[in-house]
Backbone as a chain_set.jsonl record, in Angstrom:
{"seq": "XXXXXXXXXXXXXXXXXXXXXXXXXXXXXXXXXXXXXXXXXXXXXXXXXXXXXXXXXXXX", "coords": {"N": [[1.692, -2.687, 23.409], [1.734, -5.222, 21.038], [4.018, -5.654, 18.421], [3.141, -5.915, 15.08], [4.641, -6.245, 12.742], [7.863, -7.465, 12.042], [11.378, -7.256, 11.653], [13.433, -9.759, 10.229], [16.288, -11.827, 9.984], [17.309, -13.541, 7.096], [18.385, -16.855, 6.029], [20.309, -16.497, 4.006], [21.494, -14.155, 4.685], [20.319, -11.757, 4.048], [17.503, -9.561, 4.761], [14.1, -9.793, 5.881], [10.728, -8.602, 6.266], [8.557, -9.751, 8.518], [5.13, -10.673, 8.964], [3.461, -10.912, 11.828], [0.843, -11.702, 12.24], [0.095, -13.305, 10.066], [2.259, -14.972, 9.808], [3.921, -14.958, 7.676], [6.074, -13.445, 5.136], [5.703, -9.902, 5.019], [3.584, -7.892, 2.9], [3.466, -5.309, 0.481], [1.207, -3.852, -1.381], [1.469, -5.643, -4.272], [3.933, -6.645, -3.764], [6.275, -8.647, -2.096], [7.999, -8.309, 0.954], [11.094, -8.872, 1.065], [14.619, -9.806, 1.031], [16.145, -7.561, 1.817], [18.389, -5.006, 3.205], [19.536, -4.811, 6.635], [19.013, -2.306, 7.922], [17.087, -1.077, 6.241], [15.008, -2.953, 6.449], [14.363, -2.771, 9.171], [13.515, -0.079, 9.332], [11.325, -0.126, 7.585], [9.664, -1.969, 8.878], [9.095, -0.489, 11.194], [7.664, 1.64, 10.026], [5.444, 0.254, 8.916], [4.327, -0.795, 11.269], [3.594, 1.59, 12.528], [1.638, 2.567, 10.728], [-0.204, 0.486, 10.984], [-0.957, 0.81, 13.663], [-2.263, 3.271, 13.495], [-4.439, 2.555, 11.903], [-5.737, 0.799, 13.636], [-6.448, 2.559, 15.719], [-8.241, 4.19, 14.361], [-10.345, 2.479, 13.984], [-11.367, 2.25, 16.488]], "CA": [[1.095, -3.2, 22.202], [2.605, -6.118, 20.299], [4.326, -5.212, 17.073], [2.697, -6.869, 14.073], [5.689, -6.446, 11.739], [9.181, -7.61, 12.65], [12.452, -7.6, 10.725], [14.075, -11.04, 10.533], [17.37, -12.154, 9.067], [17.137, -14.761, 6.315], [19.604, -17.675, 6.019], [21.284, -15.973, 3.047], [22.08, -12.939, 5.242], [19.454, -10.605, 3.785], [16.458, -9.385, 5.764], [12.701, -9.732, 5.47], [9.805, -8.087, 7.28], [7.512, -10.761, 8.715], [3.836, -10.282, 9.51], [3.182, -11.854, 12.92], [-0.532, -12.177, 12.133], [0.006, -14.379, 9.069], [3.435, -15.838, 9.875], [4.576, -14.913, 6.363], [6.626, -12.119, 4.846], [4.724, -8.841, 4.785], [3.416, -7.468, 1.516], [3.014, -3.95, 0.189], [0.625, -4.022, -2.711], [1.726, -6.997, -4.776], [5.341, -6.956, -3.528], [6.654, -9.269, -0.829], [9.119, -7.563, 1.509], [12.205, -9.789, 1.328], [15.88, -9.481, 0.363], [16.558, -6.197, 2.159], [19.45, -4.907, 4.206], [18.964, -4.742, 7.98], [18.493, -0.976, 8.226], [15.841, -0.866, 5.503], [13.978, -3.829, 7.016], [13.945, -2.201, 10.457], [12.761, 1.138, 9.072], [10.041, -0.481, 6.985], [8.845, -2.574, 9.932], [8.609, 0.625, 12.023], [6.644, 2.344, 9.254], [4.246, -0.579, 8.842], [3.732, -0.852, 12.605], [2.948, 2.878, 12.753], [0.412, 2.586, 9.932], [-1.138, -0.467, 11.579], [-1.473, 1.429, 14.889], [-3.224, 4.296, 13.079], [-5.66, 1.858, 11.463], [-6.419, 0.277, 14.823], [-7.057, 3.69, 16.415], [-9.366, 4.663, 13.571], [-11.439, 1.514, 14.168], [-11.898, 2.379, 17.86]], "C": [[2.121, -4.049, 21.446], [2.787, -5.609, 18.878], [3.931, -6.287, 16.071], [3.82, -7.22, 13.102], [7.055, -6.458, 12.406], [10.218, -7.94, 11.587], [13.12, -8.897, 11.177], [15.159, -11.32, 9.499], [17.103, -13.497, 8.394], [18.439, -15.557, 6.328], [20.691, -17.134, 5.089], [21.943, -14.684, 3.532], [21.287, -11.682, 4.931], [18.333, -10.595, 4.819], [15.081, -9.341, 5.125], [11.892, -9.102, 6.592], [8.668, -9.092, 7.374], [6.279, -10.157, 9.36], [3.468, -11.321, 10.563], [1.768, -12.424, 12.834], [-0.643, -13.356, 11.174], [1.15, -15.376, 9.165], [4.223, -15.871, 8.579], [5.228, -13.553, 6.16], [5.509, -11.12, 4.548], [4.681, -8.491, 3.303], [2.985, -6.011, 1.478], [2.509, -3.989, -1.237], [0.837, -5.461, -3.155], [3.165, -7.426, -4.537], [5.563, -7.538, -2.142], [7.935, -8.594, -0.337], [10.201, -8.543, 1.971], [13.462, -9.247, 0.656], [16.402, -8.086, 0.629], [17.8, -6.208, 3.028], [18.781, -4.66, 5.558], [18.331, -3.38, 8.269], [17.164, -0.725, 7.516], [14.707, -1.715, 6.071], [13.464, -3.27, 8.34], [13.1, -0.946, 10.258], [11.389, 0.83, 8.485], [9.116, -1.132, 8.009], [8.277, -1.489, 10.846], [7.485, 1.373, 11.314], [5.344, 1.551, 9.213], [3.554, -0.691, 10.194], [3.024, 0.457, 12.944], [1.63, 2.99, 11.994], [-0.642, 1.654, 10.513], [-1.757, 0.114, 12.851], [-2.515, 2.494, 14.545], [-4.532, 3.657, 12.632], [-6.445, 1.339, 12.656], [-7.108, 1.39, 15.598], [-8.288, 4.197, 15.68], [-10.589, 3.739, 13.728], [-12.1, 1.673, 15.529], [-12.921, 3.467, 17.969]], "O": [[3.256, -3.617, 21.245], [1.833, -5.188, 18.223], [4.34, -7.441, 16.201], [3.937, -8.371, 12.683], [7.374, -5.592, 13.22], [9.988, -8.789, 10.726], [13.345, -9.103, 12.369], [14.977, -11.086, 8.304], [16.718, -14.466, 9.048], [19.496, -14.993, 6.61], [21.878, -17.304, 5.369], [22.848, -14.168, 2.876], [21.564, -10.631, 5.508], [18.226, -11.502, 5.645], [14.918, -8.911, 3.983], [12.332, -9.077, 7.741], [7.904, -9.267, 6.424], [6.369, -9.252, 10.189], [3.195, -12.475, 10.233], [1.526, -13.53, 13.315], [-1.387, -14.301, 11.435], [1.041, -16.497, 8.669], [5.097, -16.72, 8.403], [4.971, -12.617, 6.917], [4.509, -11.452, 3.912], [5.622, -8.762, 2.557], [2.236, -5.545, 2.336], [3.283, -4.139, -2.182], [0.419, -6.393, -2.467], [3.587, -8.463, -5.049], [5.097, -6.991, -1.142], [8.847, -8.339, -1.123], [10.212, -8.98, 3.122], [13.391, -8.346, -0.181], [17.037, -7.486, -0.238], [18.222, -7.252, 3.526], [17.595, -4.336, 5.617], [17.225, -3.316, 8.805], [16.222, -0.217, 8.123], [13.571, -1.251, 6.165], [12.26, -3.295, 8.6], [12.086, -0.765, 10.933], [10.399, 1.463, 8.853], [7.913, -0.875, 8.007], [7.111, -1.555, 11.233], [6.471, 1.703, 11.928], [4.268, 2.102, 9.445], [2.325, -0.682, 10.262], [1.969, 0.442, 13.578], [0.627, 3.448, 12.541], [-1.828, 1.984, 10.536], [-2.95, -0.067, 13.094], [-3.535, 2.607, 15.225], [-5.611, 4.159, 12.946], [-7.673, 1.428, 12.686], [-8.224, 1.206, 16.084], [-9.271, 4.59, 16.309], [-11.729, 4.188, 13.613], [-13.253, 1.283, 15.713], [-13.46, 3.701, 19.051]]}, "num_chains": 1, "name": "protein.A"}
């Protein structure tokens, strides 16, 4: 299964979590997920991918 959310390093050296479906930074509520350190971005991407997988299973 392709991961929808991926951590990516920004030019300034911080990290963002990108949404492969939209091609834009992911959002949680009204907050855009940018300006993070690498570890937090990776953990958040894993969390979002897990939640997305659960939503997909629930639709099946």
